[in-house]
């Protein structure tokens, strides 16, 4: 692993797909952890934040965990953005680079953000529905780290966190779902309302405050206090299985009633994605959704979900901009150039054109 | 020649293109002729109209002109529509089939409508800018026919016609032009206004009352009285050359200023045309215009103007409906089925798929 490999490559652990990969893009478990007797990150001085980051890296080394550490201060804003686009860090880590960083495992399944809202945000992210696997892996990692880091823990409350909503297990489980049929049939409103009542949050794919694009939704538990880790994971797992079933049924209905117009919708998206010379990320997200549906319904056979998952990353602004910066360093890049480059990335990926210039 | 060959085939003389074929789709000369001492068609009884049609066919035979005669009474409304779509007859001939027909030359360059507004409407239609050739050919034909038909002619006024606007030479010269750049640059309004002042009429491609679609315009002389045939043809020829020059310049400007967005516009049209599963004729006309421009600017190399000219015919409602009727005779055809079949015709033509089912 090196920084360039990490940043140039749109392939990452979760893009390889998995169980129910037609509907469940990825599954994530993250733990919020803080070191005892240290102010939470927003109260840390710059020097103390850097010191804490060092302490975390030492603990990783002592625990024999070979993680690649990226210091936010050493990479450009665009490169930080790319880590968000790969879902290896949260947008919140971008607010201030000082003393912040992320440790990434070789396969990019695990990342540990340092000095985000909490001292540590440990996450495990897999493709498909894999909440249990992610929980098992993160639990082992958490144990190992706790041997070399003194976590802030209260016998009554559990793990202490910067924000009270994370107190307790400090665990958040989330999944990224592709729900085009439920969306088109206007069934998400009702479903999401009842999910909200059950204590789940529904967001766009870049987390809090982000809009839903391309029929993609992130669903996560809101409540952690009073639930065991196992409860949280199992509850979300059950909900995702139900949602996947509802989406599968909705797709059947949709294609049964609108076979021709759905085929037309999907093939037009393919035609545009493989031919357009300029494309905004919003349009790309929208067309990607149609292609994903086309692959799932065996209408589009020229590509697959793994490639489409990678596209989900490589069409994002940071990724496109880094590609352009590599070709022409230090140049001012316009939206037009970015949209042009994005269209090229999409064509090359979908038509298997290997463009090594 | 037989009726099926004439109606199944989207290829016709003018689709093969010609001089300035990037801009000038086709050139047409038509003569209005009437037989002396016979009421004009709208005053003819049914029996008299049929008798007159027979007389014309006899004259053709006597003049050794091997024309294929299509009696409007013997073909279905859809098939009549196809003859309009191939520009072999005018929409006016569809108003009433009784006693009406058209004689078509083997290469489909010449057609003689019988009992349209006048007893005879003789037209010669070539691809590209070929008004002189069309005039020369039609003049020879007119001479031959006049040997066996007694034309209504007045020494003072010239040829007598049902509508006073045609009296004199009875000649109308027209061209079908593709003017996407002038249209996009909003320069057609001013140009067409001055053409109107000069006595030219600008119409859509299916003649009087038809809308302009796909940046295609039909330009013809309005005045015939007081001008010689040579004058009319030469005046239109000069105007077309000027228009073609203006359009060429406008294309250069358009692509210079908007290279990327024009390429995107053209490639998207290609992507949609080669992938869509459903397409209205209005959208097809619009996308065809983009492809034609793409071919002209050497952006699209996968097709050519000859194929696009044929598409201009085969995407029309009558043509599509006949194809569907051939596959499933006597069935009720919905707009959805027609749009589906149109998209298939387009894909097959553009991707060179030979679909012989």
XYZ file of C-alpha atoms in Angstrom:
714
model
C 0.000 0.000 0.000
C 1.113 3.521 -0.713
C -0.727 6.819 -0.916
C -0.906 6.851 -4.712
C -2.230 3.324 -4.899
C -4.850 4.239 -2.334
C -5.902 7.397 -4.143
C -5.625 6.387 -7.802
C -7.592 3.214 -7.494
C -11.372 3.282 -7.582
C -11.353 -0.341 -6.516
C -11.740 -0.884 -2.781
C -12.945 -3.686 -0.536
C -16.646 -2.885 -0.687
C -16.721 -2.424 -4.490
C -16.212 -6.178 -4.958
C -19.830 -6.722 -3.923
C -21.289 -9.551 -1.905
C -24.481 -11.060 -0.552
C -27.604 -9.426 -2.087
C -25.198 -7.216 -4.021
C -27.948 -6.244 -6.505
C -29.607 -4.245 -3.751
C -27.152 -3.971 -0.859
C -24.078 -2.092 -2.037
C -22.188 -2.203 1.240
C -22.396 -2.842 4.972
C -20.545 -0.868 7.569
C -19.953 -1.113 11.296
C -18.191 1.686 13.045
C -17.183 2.102 16.648
C -16.624 5.423 18.388
C -13.769 5.205 20.888
C -11.977 7.793 22.996
C -8.876 7.679 25.112
C -9.365 8.089 28.840
C -8.292 11.346 30.478
C -7.965 13.244 27.196
C -10.237 16.053 26.012
C -12.450 15.116 23.074
C -10.960 16.161 19.701
C -12.787 19.503 19.428
C -11.120 20.550 22.689
C -7.657 19.221 21.870
C -4.839 21.631 21.078
C -3.127 21.123 17.730
C -0.049 19.679 19.430
C -2.123 17.388 21.632
C -4.072 16.152 18.611
C -0.837 15.297 16.805
C 0.463 13.596 19.947
C -2.700 11.519 20.195
C -2.400 10.466 16.542
C 1.119 9.246 17.252
C -0.130 7.315 20.236
C -2.737 5.562 18.067
C -0.119 4.655 15.445
C 2.116 3.220 18.140
C -0.739 1.155 19.504
C -1.425 -0.209 16.012
C 2.228 -1.169 15.682
C 2.312 -2.761 19.129
C -0.828 -4.734 18.297
C 0.924 -6.019 15.162
C -1.713 -4.411 12.943
C -0.133 -3.447 9.627
C -2.138 -0.407 8.746
C -1.204 2.256 6.275
C -1.483 5.654 7.903
C -2.495 8.725 5.955
C -1.869 12.003 7.732
C -4.487 14.502 6.541
C -1.879 17.258 6.795
C 0.269 15.522 4.164
C -2.301 15.198 1.398
C -4.157 17.756 -0.677
C -7.807 18.673 -0.132
C -8.659 16.791 -3.345
C -6.965 13.665 -2.049
C -8.824 13.946 1.241
C -12.011 14.231 -0.780
C -11.146 10.974 -2.547
C -10.948 9.152 0.783
C -14.499 10.371 1.444
C -15.566 9.182 -2.006
C -14.153 5.732 -1.250
C -16.057 5.876 2.066
C -12.801 5.349 3.978
C -13.277 8.566 5.933
C -16.275 10.729 6.766
C -16.741 14.262 5.403
C -16.385 15.473 9.012
C -12.681 14.600 8.961
C -12.207 17.252 6.250
C -13.142 20.160 8.517
C -9.629 20.498 9.879
C -6.565 18.530 8.812
C -4.393 19.292 11.857
C -3.582 16.187 13.860
C -6.081 14.176 11.880
C -5.522 11.076 9.872
C -6.748 7.659 8.944
C -5.192 4.209 9.242
C -6.282 1.902 6.428
C -5.900 -1.875 6.274
C -4.195 -3.438 3.259
C -7.503 -4.598 1.728
C -9.143 -1.252 2.617
C -11.911 -3.039 4.525
C -10.965 -1.404 7.802
C -10.174 2.217 8.421
C -9.535 4.009 11.686
C -10.100 7.740 11.656
C -8.125 9.639 14.229
C -9.480 12.837 15.786
C -12.708 13.020 13.890
C -15.598 13.682 16.308
C -14.092 11.056 18.607
C -10.441 10.147 19.088
C -11.013 6.971 17.151
C -13.640 6.051 14.665
C -13.018 2.443 13.734
C -14.969 1.182 10.745
C -15.212 -2.022 8.809
C -16.836 -1.784 5.388
C -17.712 -4.774 3.215
C -19.588 -5.207 -0.054
C -23.109 -6.630 0.015
C -25.009 -7.515 3.156
C -22.255 -8.436 5.611
C -23.099 -6.711 8.876
C -22.310 -9.777 10.964
C -18.908 -10.327 9.359
C -18.088 -6.645 9.740
C -19.121 -6.746 13.393
C -17.058 -9.875 14.095
C -13.960 -8.394 12.451
C -14.285 -5.014 14.095
C -14.816 -6.622 17.475
C -11.537 -8.529 17.203
C -9.741 -5.361 16.137
C -11.314 -3.370 18.957
C -10.109 -5.956 21.506
C -6.570 -5.834 20.177
C -6.477 -2.036 20.197
C -7.847 -1.878 23.725
C -4.799 -3.831 24.895
C -2.615 -0.885 23.945
C -5.000 2.020 24.278
C -6.793 3.061 27.441
C -10.390 3.660 26.288
C -12.695 6.062 28.100
C -15.283 3.706 29.536
C -17.926 4.038 32.206
C -19.329 0.950 33.930
C -22.851 2.410 33.818
C -22.860 4.214 30.476
C -20.393 2.187 28.427
C -18.014 3.858 26.005
C -17.900 7.614 26.404
C -18.166 9.654 23.236
C -18.043 13.289 22.160
C -21.687 13.237 21.161
C -24.178 11.721 23.649
C -25.999 9.840 20.872
C -23.008 7.540 20.534
C -22.577 6.832 24.236
C -22.977 3.167 25.139
C -21.748 0.702 22.558
C -20.452 3.547 20.400
C -21.587 1.386 17.545
C -23.259 2.463 14.402
C -24.266 -0.094 11.811
C -25.207 1.094 8.364
C -25.916 -0.197 4.901
C -25.936 1.460 1.519
C -28.954 0.297 -0.448
C -30.001 0.684 -4.066
C -33.783 1.046 -4.092
C -34.777 2.212 -7.585
C -38.026 0.267 -7.851
C -39.358 1.277 -4.443
C -38.404 4.860 -5.285
C -40.038 4.824 -8.727
C -43.178 3.249 -7.304
C -43.155 6.009 -4.662
C -43.071 3.547 -1.797
C -39.990 4.850 -0.009
C -41.840 7.666 1.790
C -44.009 5.324 3.807
C -41.235 2.792 4.385
C -38.738 5.387 5.540
C -41.293 6.931 7.865
C -41.821 3.649 9.672
C -38.075 3.000 9.708
C -37.670 6.395 11.366
C -40.210 5.416 14.006
C -38.226 2.239 14.596
C -35.126 4.307 15.283
C -33.329 4.076 11.969
C -31.927 7.050 10.069
C -32.130 7.295 6.288
C -29.563 9.429 4.509
C -27.812 9.975 1.177
C -24.691 7.950 0.492
C -22.243 10.496 1.887
C -23.799 10.430 5.309
C -25.480 13.100 7.358
C -26.877 16.013 5.387
C -26.144 14.443 2.020
C -28.933 14.091 -0.484
C -30.069 10.772 -1.880
C -28.745 10.413 -5.416
C -29.075 7.600 -7.893
C -31.725 5.874 -5.756
C -29.043 5.101 -3.170
C -29.811 5.320 0.533
C -27.791 4.833 3.661
C -29.734 3.322 6.525
C -28.294 3.185 10.014
C -29.277 2.747 13.638
C -29.928 5.965 15.538
C -30.099 4.525 19.019
C -27.132 2.899 20.693
C -27.748 3.420 24.410
C -29.616 0.501 25.936
C -28.937 -1.876 23.069
C -26.212 -4.490 22.880
C -23.963 -4.573 19.822
C -25.569 -7.856 18.800
C -29.058 -6.308 19.064
C -28.111 -3.363 16.884
C -26.545 -5.488 14.183
C -29.332 -8.028 14.177
C -32.080 -5.417 14.069
C -30.537 -3.658 11.077
C -29.864 -6.974 9.411
C -33.520 -7.929 9.686
C -34.675 -4.588 8.351
C -32.298 -4.821 5.385
C -33.532 -8.297 4.533
C -37.106 -7.025 4.559
C -36.197 -4.014 2.460
C -34.341 -6.186 -0.038
C -37.370 -8.416 -0.315
C -39.657 -5.411 -0.839
C -37.307 -3.994 -3.480
C -37.134 -7.345 -5.295
C -40.914 -7.520 -5.368
C -41.154 -3.891 -6.490
C -38.723 -4.589 -9.358
C -40.865 -7.521 -10.474
C -43.998 -5.356 -10.417
C -42.265 -2.504 -12.195
C -40.966 -4.652 -15.031
C -44.169 -6.624 -15.341
C -46.258 -3.475 -15.786
C -43.768 -1.405 -17.765
C -41.558 -3.888 -19.564
C -41.018 -1.758 -22.655
C -40.544 1.588 -21.021
C -38.177 0.105 -18.428
C -36.080 -1.533 -21.148
C -36.034 1.769 -23.001
C -35.042 3.660 -19.836
C -32.185 1.253 -19.152
C -30.884 1.085 -22.728
C -30.982 4.852 -23.096
C -28.868 5.146 -19.959
C -26.409 2.651 -21.449
C -26.354 4.562 -24.740
C -25.687 7.868 -23.028
C -23.128 6.521 -20.575
C -21.134 4.846 -23.361
C -21.308 7.839 -25.707
C -21.676 11.142 -23.870
C -18.649 13.434 -23.931
C -19.654 15.501 -20.935
C -21.455 14.459 -17.786
C -22.198 15.991 -14.414
C -21.833 13.769 -11.378
C -25.556 14.128 -10.683
C -26.463 12.786 -14.133
C -23.872 10.033 -13.840
C -25.380 8.915 -10.521
C -28.813 8.865 -12.076
C -27.713 6.865 -15.121
C -25.648 4.499 -12.964
C -28.836 3.653 -11.131
C -30.498 2.674 -14.407
C -27.503 0.540 -15.397
C -27.421 -1.173 -12.015
C -31.090 -2.024 -12.434
C -30.357 -3.225 -15.975
C -27.609 -5.541 -14.757
C -29.810 -6.821 -11.952
C -32.601 -7.618 -14.431
C -30.164 -9.231 -16.884
C -30.985 -6.600 -19.526
C -27.478 -5.154 -19.587
C -24.889 -7.915 -19.876
C -21.941 -5.790 -20.967
C -21.004 -4.785 -17.440
C -21.484 -5.954 -13.859
C -22.060 -4.665 -10.358
C -18.372 -4.714 -9.425
C -17.561 -2.331 -12.264
C -20.577 -0.188 -11.467
C -19.498 -0.019 -7.804
C -16.093 1.228 -8.909
C -17.784 3.789 -11.140
C -19.716 5.006 -8.126
C -16.330 6.118 -6.805
C -14.528 7.155 -9.955
C -17.251 9.549 -11.161
C -17.044 11.612 -7.963
C -15.566 15.120 -8.238
C -12.385 14.471 -6.239
C -11.510 11.341 -8.125
C -12.074 13.026 -11.492
C -10.093 16.074 -10.445
C -7.115 13.984 -9.258
C -7.056 12.251 -12.640
C -6.970 15.632 -14.390
C -4.319 16.974 -11.996
C -2.169 13.922 -12.738
C -2.402 14.688 -16.447
C -1.810 18.442 -16.100
C -0.433 19.315 -12.669
C -1.201 22.674 -11.076
C -3.668 23.702 -13.733
C -6.963 25.365 -12.922
C -9.660 22.818 -13.658
C -13.076 23.978 -14.819
C -16.397 22.209 -14.345
C -16.470 21.680 -18.098
C -13.126 19.873 -18.025
C -14.252 17.778 -15.091
C -17.494 16.810 -16.827
C -15.524 15.929 -19.967
C -13.060 13.778 -17.995
C -15.886 12.108 -16.086
C -17.571 11.086 -19.337
C -14.286 9.597 -20.537
C -13.818 7.632 -17.306
C -17.329 6.238 -17.670
C -16.898 5.242 -21.328
C -13.566 3.586 -20.654
C -14.904 1.637 -17.713
C -18.104 0.481 -19.423
C -16.490 -0.325 -22.772
C -13.404 -1.920 -21.174
C -11.104 0.590 -22.785
C -7.752 0.575 -21.059
C -6.534 4.108 -21.293
C -2.994 4.114 -19.952
C -1.897 7.550 -21.025
C -40.770 -2.498 -59.935
C -43.774 -3.765 -58.043
C -45.937 -2.267 -55.310
C -44.230 -4.137 -52.483
C -40.776 -3.174 -53.644
C -41.901 0.429 -53.849
C -43.459 0.402 -50.384
C -41.054 -1.803 -48.427
C -37.938 -0.027 -49.490
C -36.814 3.137 -47.701
C -34.252 3.621 -50.423
C -35.327 5.917 -53.221
C -33.591 8.073 -55.791
C -33.098 11.153 -53.628
C -31.782 9.204 -50.613
C -28.571 8.457 -52.493
C -27.483 12.066 -51.944
C -25.533 14.322 -54.262
C -23.913 17.726 -54.614
C -23.707 19.562 -51.254
C -25.438 16.539 -49.750
C -24.363 17.567 -46.232
C -26.775 20.467 -46.417
C -29.010 19.938 -49.440
C -30.976 16.732 -48.936
C -32.889 16.881 -52.204
C -33.929 19.019 -55.152
C -37.300 18.867 -56.765
C -38.922 20.340 -59.869
C -42.593 19.829 -60.413
C -44.834 20.893 -63.235
C -48.579 21.420 -62.947
C -50.365 20.327 -66.125
C -54.001 19.967 -67.064
C -55.766 18.464 -70.002
C -57.638 20.885 -72.254
C -61.416 20.923 -72.147
C -61.664 18.897 -68.933
C -62.831 20.249 -65.597
C -60.108 20.550 -62.992
C -59.913 17.521 -60.637
C -62.080 18.979 -57.890
C -64.897 19.322 -60.407
C -64.457 15.921 -62.032
C -66.971 13.169 -61.408
C -65.573 9.928 -60.043
C -66.026 8.193 -63.386
C -64.442 11.083 -65.284
C -61.460 11.100 -62.916
C -60.881 7.386 -63.505
C -61.253 7.897 -67.248
C -58.664 10.681 -67.135
C -56.226 8.481 -65.193
C -56.575 5.828 -67.907
C -55.873 8.443 -70.558
C -52.658 9.467 -68.773
C -51.504 5.862 -68.511
C -52.176 5.362 -72.209
C -50.181 8.483 -73.025
C -47.262 7.182 -70.961
C -47.390 3.883 -72.818
C -47.613 5.614 -76.187
C -44.620 7.794 -75.259
C -42.678 4.612 -74.447
C -42.280 5.708 -70.831
C -42.097 2.626 -68.625
C -43.694 3.925 -65.496
C -45.113 1.876 -62.694
C -48.625 3.036 -61.968
C -50.061 2.906 -58.464
C -53.813 3.374 -58.292
C -54.609 4.996 -54.950
C -57.828 2.977 -54.803
C -55.839 -0.258 -54.765
C -53.585 0.437 -51.831
C -54.281 0.939 -48.139
C -54.200 4.335 -46.419
C -50.922 3.304 -44.729
C -49.355 2.515 -48.084
C -50.512 5.850 -49.492
C -48.906 7.491 -46.468
C -45.617 5.737 -47.306
C -45.618 7.324 -50.773
C -45.883 10.699 -49.040
C -43.048 9.745 -46.715
C -40.877 8.891 -49.728
C -41.889 12.269 -51.209
C -43.282 10.521 -54.289
C -46.732 12.014 -53.773
C -48.034 15.035 -51.889
C -50.276 14.779 -48.823
C -53.007 16.430 -50.939
C -53.344 13.240 -52.992
C -54.538 11.425 -49.860
C -57.729 13.481 -49.510
C -59.644 11.241 -51.871
C -58.399 8.059 -53.496
C -61.047 7.852 -56.226
C -59.559 8.192 -59.686
C -56.248 9.194 -58.264
C -52.885 7.609 -58.709
C -49.227 8.079 -59.328
C -46.890 6.875 -62.057
C -43.385 6.245 -60.788
C -40.241 5.772 -62.849
C -38.086 2.684 -62.280
C -35.440 4.648 -60.322
C -38.170 6.584 -58.450
C -36.689 9.913 -59.549
C -39.803 10.870 -61.463
C -43.378 10.611 -60.328
C -46.523 11.820 -62.008
C -49.498 12.367 -59.741
C -52.841 12.083 -61.452
C -55.828 14.103 -60.260
C -54.183 15.844 -57.378
C -54.954 19.596 -57.492
C -54.210 19.497 -61.221
C -54.739 16.634 -63.664
C -51.010 16.035 -63.719
C -48.360 16.926 -61.257
C -45.072 15.841 -62.778
C -42.117 15.867 -60.441
C -38.468 15.004 -60.648
C -36.656 14.564 -57.333
C -32.906 14.103 -56.982
C -30.535 13.933 -54.025
C -28.326 16.930 -53.269
C -28.402 20.194 -55.168
C -29.528 19.149 -58.644
C -32.193 21.624 -59.713
C -30.753 22.002 -63.213
C -30.578 18.267 -63.831
C -34.114 17.842 -62.491
C -35.346 20.636 -64.721
C -33.633 19.216 -67.818
C -35.069 15.744 -67.207
C -38.550 16.953 -66.450
C -38.556 19.191 -69.511
C -37.786 16.209 -71.772
C -40.506 14.183 -70.104
C -42.977 17.051 -70.385
C -42.260 17.340 -74.109
C -42.824 13.637 -74.651
C -46.067 13.628 -72.683
C -47.366 16.679 -74.535
C -47.145 14.689 -77.765
C -49.842 12.384 -76.484
C -51.754 14.647 -74.127
C -53.510 17.847 -75.061
C -52.440 20.323 -72.325
C -54.591 23.280 -71.338
C -52.450 26.169 -72.475
C -53.126 29.840 -73.056
C -50.869 31.910 -75.316
C -51.009 34.831 -72.922
C -51.034 33.115 -69.538
C -49.176 29.907 -70.258
C -50.215 26.616 -68.680
C -53.603 26.801 -67.012
C -53.849 25.386 -63.514
C -56.497 24.795 -60.856
C -54.907 27.327 -58.544
C -53.999 30.735 -60.042
C -50.625 30.763 -58.221
C -49.425 28.013 -60.549
C -50.592 29.585 -63.792
C -47.777 30.338 -66.225
C -44.928 27.877 -66.223
C -46.765 25.703 -63.686
C -43.334 25.093 -62.317
C -42.354 24.839 -58.726
C -38.744 24.286 -57.798
C -37.936 23.284 -54.260
C -35.102 22.026 -52.134
C -34.998 20.265 -48.801
C -32.255 21.746 -46.656
C -30.687 20.723 -43.394
C -29.862 23.908 -41.493
C -29.004 22.910 -37.914
C -26.276 25.498 -37.315
C -28.250 28.459 -38.638
C -31.196 27.276 -36.554
C -29.151 26.834 -33.366
C -27.530 30.211 -33.850
C -31.045 31.641 -34.306
C -30.241 33.027 -37.708
C -33.060 31.397 -39.667
C -35.686 33.979 -38.661
C -33.957 36.849 -40.408
C -32.872 34.762 -43.389
C -36.320 33.301 -43.945
C -37.900 36.741 -43.687
C -35.762 38.092 -46.487
C -36.326 34.920 -48.529
C -40.061 35.520 -48.101
C -39.660 39.054 -49.394
C -37.812 37.638 -52.396
C -40.792 35.409 -53.170
C -39.663 32.124 -51.689
C -41.754 29.985 -49.358
C -40.219 28.127 -46.407
C -41.991 25.064 -45.122
C -41.501 21.836 -43.213
C -40.425 18.788 -45.179
C -43.909 17.504 -45.905
C -44.918 20.643 -47.725
C -47.596 23.229 -47.031
C -48.782 23.386 -43.435
C -46.170 20.954 -42.151
C -43.924 21.969 -39.313
C -40.179 22.120 -39.573
C -38.697 19.109 -37.798
C -35.124 18.022 -37.365
C -33.809 21.368 -38.652
C -35.099 20.459 -42.104
C -36.684 23.080 -44.322
C -38.263 23.029 -47.735
C -37.663 26.163 -49.748
C -39.515 26.805 -52.958
C -40.449 29.551 -55.388
C -43.828 31.175 -54.745
C -44.107 33.142 -57.959
C -44.370 31.483 -61.328
C -46.278 33.986 -63.470
C -43.918 36.329 -65.318
C -40.834 34.198 -64.820
C -39.369 31.727 -67.260
C -38.606 28.209 -66.096
C -34.916 28.953 -66.401
C -35.301 32.077 -64.235
C -37.099 30.194 -61.487
C -34.568 27.378 -61.370
C -31.582 29.690 -61.479
C -32.922 32.013 -58.796
C -33.556 29.151 -56.382
C -30.202 27.630 -57.248
C -28.420 30.858 -56.337
C -30.333 31.174 -53.067
C -29.528 27.593 -52.117
C -25.845 28.131 -52.808
C -25.874 31.188 -50.562
C -27.771 29.353 -47.848
C -25.370 26.416 -48.023
C -22.462 28.790 -47.672
C -24.094 30.512 -44.690
C -24.823 27.149 -43.063
C -21.234 25.975 -43.614
C -19.936 29.129 -41.980
C -22.432 28.811 -39.122
C -21.294 25.222 -38.516
C -17.703 26.361 -38.321
C -18.627 29.085 -35.810
C -20.773 26.718 -33.783
C -18.070 24.064 -33.474
C -15.322 26.580 -32.853
C -17.165 28.151 -29.942
C -18.786 25.024 -28.533
C -16.541 22.157 -29.535
C -17.130 20.079 -26.411
C -20.821 20.620 -26.004
C -21.416 19.976 -29.719
C -19.445 16.721 -29.568
C -21.436 15.751 -26.483
C -24.725 16.639 -28.198
C -23.843 14.544 -31.233
C -22.503 11.520 -29.333
C -25.487 11.473 -27.020
C -27.756 11.371 -30.065
C -25.717 8.458 -31.401
C -25.898 6.678 -28.030
C -29.649 7.088 -27.799
C -30.339 6.209 -31.436
C -28.290 2.998 -31.201
C -29.726 1.944 -27.840
C -33.224 3.287 -27.237
C -36.028 0.732 -27.310
C -38.821 3.229 -27.928
C -38.796 6.400 -29.946
C -41.377 8.860 -31.237
C -40.943 10.132 -34.775
C -40.452 13.677 -33.419
C -37.517 12.571 -31.255
C -36.087 10.487 -34.080
C -36.174 13.516 -36.406
C -34.410 15.604 -33.777
C -31.700 12.998 -33.139
C -31.273 12.371 -36.872
C -30.413 16.031 -37.237
C -27.638 15.672 -34.661
C -26.283 12.561 -36.405
C -26.347 14.277 -39.789
C -24.370 17.142 -38.331
C -22.000 14.632 -36.737
C -21.404 12.902 -40.059
C -20.907 16.233 -41.795
C -18.298 17.268 -39.192
C -16.574 13.856 -39.358
C -17.391 13.190 -35.695
C -19.629 10.219 -36.439
C -17.940 7.828 -38.846
C -20.111 4.778 -38.232
C -22.811 5.889 -40.652
C -23.261 8.172 -43.638
C -25.716 10.553 -45.219
C -27.178 7.938 -47.541
C -28.172 5.763 -44.607
C -29.454 8.776 -42.699
C -31.539 9.822 -45.709
C -33.107 6.382 -45.764
C -33.792 6.664 -42.037
C -35.578 9.931 -42.723
C -38.106 7.784 -44.565
C -38.125 4.592 -42.533
C -38.806 6.292 -39.195
C -42.020 7.856 -40.471
C -45.314 6.531 -39.063
C -46.588 4.899 -42.260
C -43.369 3.089 -42.939
C -43.129 1.796 -39.378
C -46.759 0.736 -39.392
C -46.403 -1.180 -42.662
C -43.457 -3.070 -41.188
C -45.568 -4.011 -38.171
C -48.541 -4.964 -40.351
C -46.282 -7.227 -42.411
C -45.202 -8.998 -39.224
C -48.693 -9.246 -37.728
C -51.380 -8.563 -40.358
C -54.691 -6.982 -39.380
C -53.644 -6.314 -35.812
C -54.450 -3.075 -34.050
C -51.177 -1.213 -33.683
C -50.639 1.060 -30.704
C -48.375 4.104 -30.505
C -46.226 2.149 -28.063
C -45.732 -0.671 -30.577
C -44.926 1.822 -33.306
C -42.370 3.618 -31.135
C -40.825 0.260 -30.213
C -40.615 -0.818 -33.869
C -39.193 2.577 -34.880
C -36.395 2.252 -32.338
C -35.592 -1.210 -33.725
C -35.505 0.090 -37.304
C -33.111 2.847 -36.234
C -30.777 0.521 -34.324
C -30.661 -1.975 -37.167
C -29.931 0.707 -39.731
C -27.245 2.474 -37.706
C -25.556 -0.685 -36.451
C -25.839 -2.472 -39.816
C -27.926 -5.246 -38.342
C -29.676 -7.155 -41.057
C -32.930 -8.240 -39.537
C -34.647 -10.435 -42.076
C -37.406 -11.819 -39.971
